[in-house]
mmCIF file of C-alpha atoms in Angstrom:
data_model
loop_
_atom_site.group_PDB
_atom_site.id
_atom_site.type_symbol
_atom_site.label_atom_id
_atom_site.label_comp_id
_atom_site.label_asym_id
_atom_site.label_seq_id
_atom_site.Cartn_x
_atom_site.Cartn_y
_atom_site.Cartn_z
ATOM 1 C CA GLN A 37 -9.568 21.704 14.026
ATOM 2 C CA VAL A 38 -7.508 20.677 11.023
ATOM 3 C CA GLN A 39 -6.699 17.007 10.607
ATOM 4 C CA LEU A 40 -4.865 15.110 7.914
ATOM 5 C CA VAL A 41 -5.165 11.358 8.373
ATOM 6 C CA GLU A 42 -3.003 9.025 6.307
ATOM 7 C CA SER A 43 -3.526 5.336 5.710
ATOM 8 C CA GLY A 44 -2.263 2.591 3.442
ATOM 9 C CA GLY A 45 1.331 2.139 4.534
ATOM 10 C CA GLY A 46 2.868 -1.197 5.359
ATOM 11 C CA LEU A 47 5.433 -3.815 4.432
ATOM 12 C CA VAL A 48 5.772 -4.792 0.788
ATOM 13 C CA GLN A 49 8.300 -6.757 -1.238
ATOM 14 C CA PRO A 50 10.449 -5.059 -3.862
ATOM 15 C CA GLY A 51 8.467 -4.629 -7.059
ATOM 16 C CA GLY A 52 5.190 -4.489 -5.185
ATOM 17 C CA SER A 53 2.605 -1.724 -4.881
ATOM 18 C CA LEU A 54 0.927 0.300 -2.182
ATOM 19 C CA ARG A 55 -1.734 2.995 -2.263
ATOM 20 C CA LEU A 56 -1.547 5.731 0.330
ATOM 21 C CA SER A 57 -4.589 7.807 1.208
ATOM 22 C CA CYS A 58 -4.897 11.072 3.077
ATOM 23 C CA THR A 59 -8.225 12.526 4.135
ATOM 24 C CA ALA A 60 -8.428 16.103 5.328
ATOM 25 C CA SER A 61 -10.936 17.783 7.593
ATOM 26 C CA GLY A 62 -11.260 21.326 8.843
ATOM 27 C CA ILE A 63 -9.965 22.981 5.665
ATOM 28 C CA ALA A 64 -11.406 24.124 2.357
ATOM 29 C CA PHE A 65 -9.672 21.232 0.664
ATOM 30 C CA ASN A 66 -10.238 22.321 -2.935
ATOM 31 C CA VAL A 67 -8.130 25.489 -2.566
ATOM 32 C CA TYR A 68 -5.126 23.729 -1.060
ATOM 33 C CA GLN A 69 -2.071 22.326 -2.745
ATOM 34 C CA MET A 70 -1.722 18.738 -1.549
ATOM 35 C CA GLY A 71 1.518 16.834 -1.378
ATOM 36 C CA TRP A 72 3.248 13.709 -0.200
ATOM 37 C CA TYR A 73 6.646 13.883 1.482
ATOM 38 C CA CYS A 74 8.937 11.148 2.736
ATOM 39 C CA GLN A 75 11.588 10.940 5.411
ATOM 40 C CA ALA A 76 13.986 8.032 5.547
ATOM 41 C CA PRO A 77 16.051 7.283 8.670
ATOM 42 C CA GLY A 78 18.886 9.762 9.036
ATOM 43 C CA LYS A 79 17.664 11.912 6.155
ATOM 44 C CA GLN A 80 15.708 15.111 5.793
ATOM 45 C CA ARG A 81 12.094 15.115 4.741
ATOM 46 C CA GLU A 82 11.723 15.597 1.006
ATOM 47 C CA LEU A 83 8.959 16.101 -1.495
ATOM 48 C CA VAL A 84 7.700 13.013 -3.318
ATOM 49 C CA ALA A 85 4.851 14.530 -5.315
ATOM 50 C CA ARG A 86 2.373 17.365 -5.138
ATOM 51 C CA VAL A 87 -0.820 18.347 -6.919
ATOM 52 C CA ARG A 88 -1.977 21.950 -7.051
ATOM 53 C CA ARG A 89 -5.573 23.090 -6.748
ATOM 54 C CA GLY A 90 -5.763 23.416 -10.509
ATOM 55 C CA GLY A 91 -4.441 19.905 -11.079
ATOM 56 C CA ASP A 92 -0.821 20.708 -11.941
ATOM 57 C CA ILE A 93 1.370 17.809 -10.772
ATOM 58 C CA LEU A 94 5.042 17.574 -9.866
ATOM 59 C CA TYR A 95 7.070 14.450 -9.039
ATOM 60 C CA THR A 96 10.567 14.116 -7.705
ATOM 61 C CA ASP A 97 12.811 12.443 -10.281
ATOM 62 C CA SER A 98 13.261 9.204 -8.351
ATOM 63 C CA VAL A 99 9.545 8.314 -8.501
ATOM 64 C CA LYS A 100 8.667 9.467 -12.018
ATOM 65 C CA GLY A 101 7.008 6.650 -13.948
ATOM 66 C CA ARG A 102 6.388 4.644 -10.771
ATOM 67 C CA PHE A 103 4.193 6.785 -8.496
ATOM 68 C CA ILE A 104 0.930 8.538 -9.293
ATOM 69 C CA ILE A 105 -0.585 11.297 -7.166
ATOM 70 C CA SER A 106 -4.266 12.145 -7.461
ATOM 71 C CA ARG A 107 -6.869 14.091 -5.562
ATOM 72 C CA ASP A 108 -10.616 13.813 -5.096
ATOM 73 C CA ASN A 109 -11.996 17.139 -3.929
ATOM 74 C CA ALA A 110 -15.429 15.622 -3.303
ATOM 75 C CA LYS A 111 -13.862 13.288 -0.734
ATOM 76 C CA ASN A 112 -11.300 15.777 0.629
ATOM 77 C CA SER A 113 -8.680 13.200 -0.174
ATOM 78 C CA VAL A 114 -5.337 12.837 -1.891
ATOM 79 C CA TYR A 115 -3.786 9.543 -2.926
ATOM 80 C CA LEU A 116 -0.367 8.212 -3.822
ATOM 81 C CA GLN A 117 -0.288 5.064 -5.928
ATOM 82 C CA MET A 118 3.164 3.572 -5.473
ATOM 83 C CA ASN A 119 4.246 0.942 -8.017
ATOM 84 C CA SER A 120 7.493 -0.912 -8.662
ATOM 85 C CA LEU A 121 8.588 -0.175 -5.119
ATOM 86 C CA LYS A 122 12.270 -0.320 -4.264
ATOM 87 C CA PRO A 123 14.021 -0.764 -0.901
ATOM 88 C CA GLU A 124 15.202 2.840 -1.159
ATOM 89 C CA ASP A 125 11.543 3.962 -1.073
ATOM 90 C CA THR A 126 11.432 2.866 2.570
ATOM 91 C CA ALA A 127 10.446 5.906 4.645
ATOM 92 C CA ILE A 128 7.710 7.563 6.621
ATOM 93 C CA TYR A 129 5.319 9.185 4.152
ATOM 94 C CA SER A 130 3.443 12.290 5.259
ATOM 95 C CA CYS A 131 0.590 14.183 3.725
ATOM 96 C CA ASN A 132 0.824 17.976 3.433
ATOM 97 C CA ALA A 133 -1.767 20.656 2.775
ATOM 98 C CA LYS A 134 -0.481 24.050 1.770
ATOM 99 C CA TYR A 135 -2.275 27.302 0.963
ATOM 100 C CA SER A 136 -1.028 30.742 0.056
ATOM 101 C CA ASN A 137 -3.017 33.662 -1.287
ATOM 102 C CA GLY A 138 0.102 35.504 -2.418
ATOM 103 C CA LEU A 139 -0.620 38.338 -0.024
ATOM 104 C CA GLY A 140 1.033 36.911 3.073
ATOM 105 C CA VAL A 141 -1.725 34.561 4.189
ATOM 106 C CA GLU A 142 -0.295 31.076 4.358
ATOM 107 C CA PHE A 143 -1.384 27.799 5.935
ATOM 108 C CA ASP A 144 0.667 24.629 6.137
ATOM 109 C CA TYR A 145 -0.625 21.419 7.702
ATOM 110 C CA TRP A 146 0.863 17.953 8.142
ATOM 111 C CA GLY A 147 -0.419 14.495 8.841
ATOM 112 C CA GLN A 148 1.263 12.186 11.325
ATOM 113 C CA GLY A 149 2.763 9.979 8.650
ATOM 114 C CA THR A 150 2.529 6.354 7.625
ATOM 115 C CA GLN A 151 5.429 3.912 7.447
ATOM 116 C CA VAL A 152 6.289 2.299 4.129
ATOM 117 C CA THR A 153 8.826 -0.515 4.262
ATOM 118 C CA VAL A 154 10.064 -2.227 1.110
ATOM 119 C CA SER A 155 11.926 -5.394 1.971
ATOM 120 C CA THR A 156 12.147 -9.117 1.359
#
């Protein structure tokens, strides 16, 4: 059974920091692309950052220079260090594991999400 378990969300003041963690089980973690997505109230879920199996990293423009994604294959974990947080970063953050072999075999798994609230 595949599980992605997030932790680290919470309430933080503007300018503060949080570190999200996601630990996976039931998958060959090192071959998966791992990503963090967010969904704010009334909005669609969108990509925040992702790291490919080879280490290639992509950030959405709004978090560049503030957030850092990293992965530890030995711990089956992916992290999102969130710095200089803004109220507009408030959302539910979900971990995603994605695999494709380019020949039609694809797997896509999601965690349950963790709430991040940036407010005074």
